Short mmCIF file of C-alpha atoms and ligand atoms in Angstrom, two decimals:
data_model
loop_
_atom_site.label_atom_id
_atom_site.label_comp_id
_atom_site.label_asym_id
_atom_site.label_seq_id
_atom_site.Cartn_x
_atom_site.Cartn_y
_atom_site.Cartn_z
CA MET A 1 -0.15 -0.20 -0.24
CA SER A 2 3.63 2.71 1.39
CA GLY A 3 4.29 1.04 -3.05
CA ASP A 4 1.59 3.41 -3.90
CA LEU A 5 1.88 6.86 -1.57
CA PRO A 6 4.24 9.49 -3.58
CA PRO A 7 7.68 9.64 -2.38
CA ALA A 8 8.12 10.80 0.89
CA PRO A 9 10.30 13.87 1.14
CA ASP A 10 14.48 13.48 1.83
CA VAL A 11 14.85 13.94 5.70
CA VAL A 12 17.86 15.42 7.27
CA ARG A 13 17.75 15.93 10.80
CA SER A 14 15.24 17.04 13.38
CA SER A 15 16.45 20.14 13.90
CA TYR A 16 14.68 22.82 16.09
CA ALA A 17 11.20 22.47 17.81
CA GLU A 18 8.66 25.95 18.74
CA LEU A 19 7.60 25.81 22.68
CA VAL A 20 4.55 27.36 24.31
CA VAL A 21 6.28 28.92 27.48
CA THR A 22 3.54 30.80 29.86
CA ASP A 23 6.02 33.62 31.06
CA LEU A 24 8.71 34.42 28.58
CA ALA A 25 10.78 35.93 31.38
CA ARG A 26 10.88 33.25 33.03
CA ALA A 27 11.53 30.27 30.63
CA ARG A 28 14.54 33.46 29.15
CA TRP A 29 16.43 33.01 32.48
CA PHE A 30 16.49 29.05 32.94
CA TRP A 31 16.64 28.47 28.87
CA VAL A 32 19.57 31.38 28.34
CA GLU A 33 20.88 32.18 31.52
CA VAL A 34 21.62 28.76 32.83
CA LEU A 35 20.93 26.40 30.44
CA GLY A 36 23.33 28.77 27.98
CA LEU A 37 20.96 28.47 25.00
CA HIS A 38 22.06 31.34 21.91
CA ALA A 39 19.48 34.52 21.31
CA GLU A 40 19.67 34.47 17.86
CA SER A 41 16.20 36.48 18.32
CA ASP A 42 14.07 37.49 20.85
CA ARG A 43 10.19 39.54 19.40
CA ASP A 44 6.81 40.10 19.67
CA GLY A 45 6.92 37.00 21.93
CA VAL A 46 9.04 35.17 20.20
CA LEU A 47 12.81 33.91 21.51
CA CYS A 48 14.94 31.90 18.91
CA LEU A 49 17.40 29.87 20.17
CA ARG A 50 20.30 28.59 18.74
CA GLY A 51 23.71 25.92 20.23
CA THR A 52 26.61 26.73 19.60
CA ASP A 53 27.28 23.98 16.68
CA GLU A 54 24.17 25.12 14.85
CA LEU A 55 24.15 27.21 10.95
CA THR A 56 21.11 27.66 10.79
CA HIS A 57 19.44 30.69 12.50
CA HIS A 58 17.67 28.36 15.78
CA ASN A 59 17.13 24.33 17.27
CA VAL A 60 14.43 25.37 20.06
CA VAL A 61 11.69 28.72 19.29
CA LEU A 62 9.87 30.02 22.60
CA ARG A 63 6.64 31.32 21.91
CA GLU A 64 4.33 32.44 24.87
CA GLY A 65 0.94 31.67 25.17
CA PRO A 66 -2.13 30.87 28.00
CA ALA A 67 -0.85 27.84 28.14
CA ALA A 68 2.93 25.41 28.02
CA ALA A 69 2.78 23.56 24.73
CA LEU A 70 4.76 21.99 21.63
CA SER A 71 4.13 24.33 18.89
CA HIS A 72 5.43 22.19 16.59
CA LEU A 73 8.58 19.82 16.13
CA ALA A 74 10.05 20.51 13.23
CA TYR A 75 12.59 18.73 10.50
CA ARG A 76 14.89 19.99 7.77
CA VAL A 77 14.24 18.30 4.38
CA ARG A 78 16.87 17.63 1.66
CA THR A 79 15.50 20.95 -1.34
CA PRO A 80 13.03 22.94 -1.43
CA ALA A 81 11.18 19.75 -3.90
CA ASP A 82 11.28 17.73 -0.63
CA VAL A 83 9.24 21.02 1.28
CA ASP A 84 6.49 19.69 -2.02
CA ARG A 85 6.87 16.12 -1.20
CA ALA A 86 6.22 16.28 2.19
CA GLU A 87 3.21 18.66 1.23
CA ALA A 88 2.39 15.51 -1.49
CA HIS A 89 2.70 12.15 1.21
CA PHE A 90 0.79 13.27 3.78
CA ALA A 91 -2.21 15.31 2.56
CA ALA A 92 -2.46 11.20 0.35
CA LEU A 93 -1.79 9.57 4.40
CA GLY A 94 -5.25 11.32 4.47
CA CYS A 95 -3.47 14.07 7.37
CA PRO A 96 -4.45 18.07 7.91
CA THR A 97 -1.26 20.17 5.37
CA ARG A 98 -0.80 23.15 5.38
CA ARG A 99 1.35 25.28 3.24
CA ILE A 100 3.81 28.11 5.45
CA PRO A 101 5.17 31.10 3.76
CA ALA A 102 8.60 32.77 4.29
CA GLY A 103 7.89 34.74 6.74
CA SER A 104 4.20 34.14 8.22
CA GLY A 105 5.57 31.36 10.28
CA THR A 106 8.59 30.95 12.72
CA PRO A 107 11.15 33.63 12.48
CA GLY A 108 14.00 33.28 9.55
CA VAL A 109 12.06 30.07 8.45
CA GLY A 110 11.38 29.67 4.64
CA ASP A 111 8.27 28.04 3.13
CA ALA A 112 7.20 25.21 4.83
CA VAL A 113 4.58 23.01 5.01
CA ARG A 114 2.82 22.34 8.96
CA VAL A 115 1.31 18.15 8.80
CA ILE A 116 -0.17 16.53 11.60
CA ASP A 117 1.50 13.37 11.26
CA PRO A 118 0.14 10.27 11.78
CA LEU A 119 0.28 9.25 14.85
CA GLY A 120 -1.22 13.59 15.79
CA PHE A 121 2.22 15.36 16.18
CA PRO A 122 2.22 18.50 14.67
CA VAL A 123 5.45 18.59 12.62
CA GLU A 124 6.81 21.07 9.86
CA PHE A 125 9.77 20.25 6.66
CA TYR A 126 11.17 22.75 5.63
CA TYR A 127 14.16 23.91 2.85
CA ALA A 128 15.56 27.45 3.96
CA ILE A 129 16.80 29.09 7.27
CA GLU A 130 18.84 31.46 8.05
CA ARG A 131 22.57 31.18 8.19
CA GLY A 132 23.61 32.30 12.41
CA GLU A 133 26.81 33.26 13.27
CA ARG A 134 29.58 30.44 14.23
CA LEU A 135 29.92 29.89 17.82
CA ILE A 136 32.00 26.32 18.01
CA GLN A 137 35.38 28.86 19.19
CA ARG A 138 34.06 31.48 20.42
CA TYR A 139 34.61 29.75 23.53
CA ASP A 140 33.76 33.63 25.91
CA LEU A 141 30.43 32.86 25.17
CA HIS A 142 30.01 29.05 25.90
CA ARG A 143 28.28 29.03 29.12
CA GLY A 144 25.66 26.22 31.27
CA ALA A 145 25.74 23.63 30.04
CA ALA A 146 27.70 24.49 26.44
CA ILE A 147 24.54 23.27 24.37
CA ALA A 148 26.42 22.72 20.57
CA ARG A 149 22.25 21.41 18.46
CA LEU A 150 19.57 20.37 19.18
CA ASP A 151 20.08 16.25 18.62
CA HIS A 152 16.26 13.95 19.14
CA PHE A 153 12.72 14.47 19.69
CA ASN A 154 11.65 11.49 22.36
CA ILE A 155 7.89 11.55 21.92
CA VAL A 156 4.93 10.60 23.62
CA VAL A 157 2.54 7.69 21.62
CA PRO A 158 -0.05 4.73 22.88
CA ASP A 159 0.74 3.04 19.91
CA ILE A 160 4.79 2.06 19.47
CA ASP A 161 4.25 0.19 16.28
CA ALA A 162 2.44 2.48 14.47
CA ALA A 163 5.40 5.08 15.16
CA TYR A 164 7.65 2.89 14.35
CA GLY A 165 5.85 1.97 11.16
CA HIS A 166 5.64 5.42 10.45
CA TYR A 167 9.19 6.54 10.69
CA ARG A 168 10.40 3.75 8.71
CA GLY A 169 7.96 5.10 5.66
CA LEU A 170 9.90 8.33 5.72
CA GLY A 171 13.56 6.42 6.32
CA PHE A 172 14.23 6.71 8.95
CA GLY A 173 16.51 3.67 10.31
CA CYS A 174 16.70 2.34 13.86
CA SER A 175 19.53 2.21 16.35
CA GLU A 176 18.20 0.69 19.04
CA THR A 177 14.25 -0.70 20.75
CA ILE A 178 13.33 -1.74 24.29
CA GLU A 179 11.63 -5.20 24.36
CA ASP A 180 10.18 -8.59 25.00
CA GLU A 181 8.75 -11.78 23.02
CA HIS A 182 5.71 -9.29 22.95
CA GLU A 183 5.62 -6.24 22.89
CA MET A 184 8.23 -3.71 21.21
CA TYR A 185 8.60 -0.99 24.85
CA ALA A 186 10.46 2.08 22.90
CA ALA A 187 12.20 2.38 19.76
CA TRP A 188 14.97 4.61 18.75
CA MET A 189 15.25 6.67 14.94
CA TYR A 190 17.70 7.75 13.11
CA ARG A 191 18.56 9.93 9.47
CA LYS A 192 21.60 11.35 10.31
CA GLN A 193 24.11 9.47 10.97
CA THR A 194 23.72 9.47 15.31
CA VAL A 195 21.93 7.24 17.60
CA HIS A 196 18.05 9.35 16.98
CA ASP A 197 16.13 12.38 15.56
CA VAL A 198 13.26 10.58 16.92
CA ALA A 199 12.23 7.97 19.59
CA PHE A 200 9.05 6.87 21.39
CA THR A 201 7.82 6.30 24.46
CA GLY A 202 4.55 4.44 25.17
CA GLY A 203 2.07 6.34 27.00
CA ALA A 204 -0.36 8.41 26.52
CA GLY A 205 -0.27 9.83 23.73
CA PRO A 206 0.20 12.19 20.82
CA ARG A 207 2.11 14.41 24.11
CA LEU A 208 6.26 15.50 24.01
CA HIS A 209 8.55 13.80 25.62
CA HIS A 210 11.45 15.96 25.81
CA LEU A 211 13.55 17.55 23.64
CA GLY A 212 17.29 16.24 23.55
CA LEU A 213 19.92 19.11 22.97
CA ALA A 214 23.65 18.14 23.08
CA THR A 215 27.01 19.18 24.93
CA HIS A 216 30.48 18.13 23.51
CA GLU A 217 32.08 16.89 26.96
CA SER A 218 30.70 14.47 29.42
CA HIS A 219 32.04 17.60 32.18
CA GLN A 220 29.30 19.49 31.22
CA VAL A 221 25.81 17.15 32.15
CA LEU A 222 27.64 17.59 35.94
CA HIS A 223 28.59 21.75 35.53
CA ILE A 224 25.22 22.01 34.69
CA ALA A 225 23.27 19.55 37.76
CA ASP A 226 26.04 20.74 40.34
CA ILE A 227 25.18 25.15 38.65
CA LEU A 228 21.76 24.19 39.08
CA GLY A 229 22.59 23.39 42.77
CA SER A 230 24.50 25.98 43.38
CA LEU A 231 21.25 28.52 42.21
CA HIS A 232 19.07 26.13 44.54
CA ALA A 233 17.08 25.53 41.26
CA GLU A 234 17.57 21.51 41.85
CA ASN A 235 14.21 21.02 41.89
CA HIS A 236 14.53 21.48 37.56
CA ILE A 237 16.68 17.81 38.63
CA GLU A 238 14.60 15.75 37.90
CA ARG A 239 16.93 12.15 37.15
CA GLY A 240 20.76 11.90 36.66
CA PRO A 241 23.13 12.29 36.05
CA GLY A 242 23.96 9.21 34.59
CA ARG A 243 25.21 6.74 30.81
CA HIS A 244 22.01 5.76 29.41
CA GLY A 245 22.01 1.79 28.33
CA VAL A 246 20.13 2.97 25.39
CA SER A 247 22.34 4.70 22.76
CA ASN A 248 25.50 5.15 25.85
CA ALA A 249 24.60 8.46 26.11
CA PHE A 250 25.95 11.04 29.64
CA TYR A 251 22.63 12.74 30.35
CA VAL A 252 20.61 14.17 33.10
CA TYR A 253 17.45 15.18 33.05
CA LEU A 254 16.12 19.43 33.01
CA ARG A 255 12.40 20.51 33.40
CA ASP A 256 12.07 23.65 32.74
CA PRO A 257 9.71 26.93 34.41
CA ASP A 258 6.43 25.41 32.42
CA GLY A 259 8.07 21.62 32.74
CA HIS A 260 8.75 21.20 29.38
CA ARG A 261 11.39 18.86 29.60
CA ILE A 262 15.75 19.12 27.85
CA GLU A 263 18.28 16.48 27.86
CA VAL A 264 21.16 17.10 28.54
CA TYR A 265 23.30 14.77 25.88
CA THR A 266 26.72 13.66 24.86
CA SER A 267 28.62 10.93 24.00
CA ASP A 268 26.56 8.34 21.15
CA TYR A 269 27.50 6.54 18.52
CA TYR A 270 27.47 6.47 14.28
CA THR A 271 24.89 4.41 12.69
CA GLY A 272 25.95 5.63 9.17
CA ASP A 273 26.56 2.40 7.76
CA PRO A 274 24.46 0.44 5.11
CA ASP A 275 24.42 -2.10 6.89
CA HIS A 276 24.06 -1.22 9.87
CA GLU A 277 21.83 -3.22 12.55
CA THR A 278 19.89 -2.28 15.11
CA PHE A 279 20.21 -3.53 18.97
CA ARG A 280 17.55 -4.94 20.51
CA TRP A 281 16.96 -4.20 24.76
CA ASP A 282 15.63 -6.83 27.02
CA VAL A 283 13.50 -4.74 28.60
CA ASN A 284 14.46 -7.18 32.04
CA ASP A 285 17.35 -5.31 31.49
CA ASP A 286 18.66 -2.93 34.50
CA ARG A 287 20.57 -1.23 32.49
CA ARG A 288 18.39 -0.28 29.82
CA ARG A 289 17.59 3.16 30.30
CA ASP A 290 20.52 3.32 33.17
CA TYR A 291 23.82 1.66 32.93
CA TRP A 292 24.11 1.76 36.10
CA GLY A 293 21.21 0.28 37.22
CA ASN A 294 20.67 3.53 38.97
CA ALA A 295 16.02 3.48 38.31
CA VAL A 296 13.86 5.70 36.69
CA ILE A 297 12.03 7.50 38.30
CA GLU A 298 8.00 7.61 37.93
CA SER A 299 7.17 11.24 36.86
CA TRP A 300 9.62 10.56 33.86
CA TYR A 301 7.27 7.66 32.03
CA LYS A 302 4.05 9.70 33.29
CA GLU A 303 4.60 13.87 32.67
CA ALA A 304 5.08 14.64 28.56
CA THR A 305 3.84 17.90 27.63
CA PRO A 306 -0.12 18.00 25.34
CA VAL A 307 0.93 19.21 21.68
CA LEU A 308 -1.70 22.07 19.22
CA ASP A 309 -2.94 21.17 16.32
CA LEU A 310 -2.69 23.23 13.52
CA ASP A 311 -5.07 25.82 15.07
CA GLY A 312 -3.45 26.01 17.94
CA ARG A 313 -5.48 24.30 20.14
CA ILE A 314 -4.78 21.75 22.53
CA ALA A 315 -5.09 18.14 21.21
CA PRO A 316 -6.67 14.95 23.02
CA ILE A 317 -5.28 12.99 24.08
CA GLU A 318 -5.58 9.52 24.04
CA GLU A 319 -4.45 6.64 26.61
CA SER A 320 -1.84 4.02 25.99
CA ARG A 321 -2.43 -0.32 26.57
CA ILE A 322 2.18 0.11 26.78
CA ASP A 323 3.40 1.00 30.77
CA GLU A 324 7.00 -0.29 30.86
CA SER A 325 7.58 2.10 34.33
CA ALA A 326 4.92 -1.35 35.18
CA ILE A 327 7.73 -3.86 34.70
CA ARG A 328 10.25 -2.77 37.30
CA VAL A 329 9.08 0.61 38.64
CA GLY A 330 7.24 0.54 41.55
CA ALA A 331 4.42 3.05 42.59
CA ASP A 332 6.82 4.92 44.49
CA GLY A 333 9.38 5.11 41.26
CA LEU A 334 12.06 3.11 43.05
CA GLY A 335 13.50 0.31 41.27
CA SER A 336 12.48 -3.90 42.29
CA PRO A 337 15.36 -4.01 45.25
CA ARG A 338 18.61 -4.62 43.67
CA GLU A 339 20.05 -8.56 43.60
CA VAL A 340 23.79 -8.96 44.00
CA ARG A 341 24.97 -11.53 41.71
O1 4SX B 401 16.66 5.96 29.86
S1 4SX B 401 17.08 5.59 28.02
O2 4SX B 401 18.40 4.60 27.82
O3 4SX B 401 16.66 4.24 26.93
C1 4SX B 401 16.91 7.02 26.81
C2 4SX B 401 16.03 7.53 27.01
C3 4SX B 401 18.30 6.55 25.59
C4 4SX B 401 18.93 7.48 25.02
C5 4SX B 401 18.51 8.98 24.90
O4 4SX B 401 18.01 9.74 24.12
C6 4SX B 401 16.59 8.38 26.15
O5 4SX B 401 16.28 10.10 25.38
FE1 FE2 B 402 16.84 11.07 24.55
#
């Protein structure tokens, strides 16, 4: 059946996300002063932020609005024709689509198309975007977690198999999964040559689980946790620092003043060979989500950001059959006692 569809757009990478925040000044404190993203533009209640390696206008856009939400995820495509391909492809899937002419959408972005994808997420595809200044060697400007790029989106979906099938249809590879003999609980999928551009967490959705922001050095992950402690802002640290089993990345999860979750992420691996094989974790392996076996706090599995439809209304949320946290983690958020072998 997918053979009859107009071809999928050639997606280069996950490149930015636009979030609605309820107090832009408070958000600016967190994202710029503490986390260390660079403000590229700040006009009309829209703040565009960029990591030091990013050569386009932004990686994160914060827009002030009435309720915390995801406005859209955005993927950069390879050519201007891929924007048209995205529109035709999603229209043929029966999805709502909308053209966003240059200058009428997110600052800096050229002609784009926004869709509500089959999983219920607002997703933008664009080719053209303004350039940004190269900051990688402006060490004098690096601060906080020294964020370099956007690495990935993690989305909460009630149906992992449907999410996997949809992104396979968009030409994504699968680097890792968490599964057992009956069920896939999570999957990590990529276009760029890293572990992922998007990953799926099983739960009530569509909701945004987190934005993964890359930093270069593991000490930056420790440093941002130390800074938050010093500011008595330790309530913004949710999980970690630690080492993931999946991806091998060194990580910490933070929550912004609106509860949007951010992962500071470093040291995953190359996936670009044509015969790259999926690495499959058993859901009963306690190293899968933290390689040192530390329990995952319950809020990490359960809390997430609602998403908007193309008219800016909060989208309805569907309950989930899958609950990975029920495998080992109790209602208290603590894992089962460790058995020492
Ligand atoms: O918790 S996991 O180790 O499965 C994990 C979560 C691995 C990579 C990620 O980016 C992530 O958010
Ligand atoms: Fe992540």
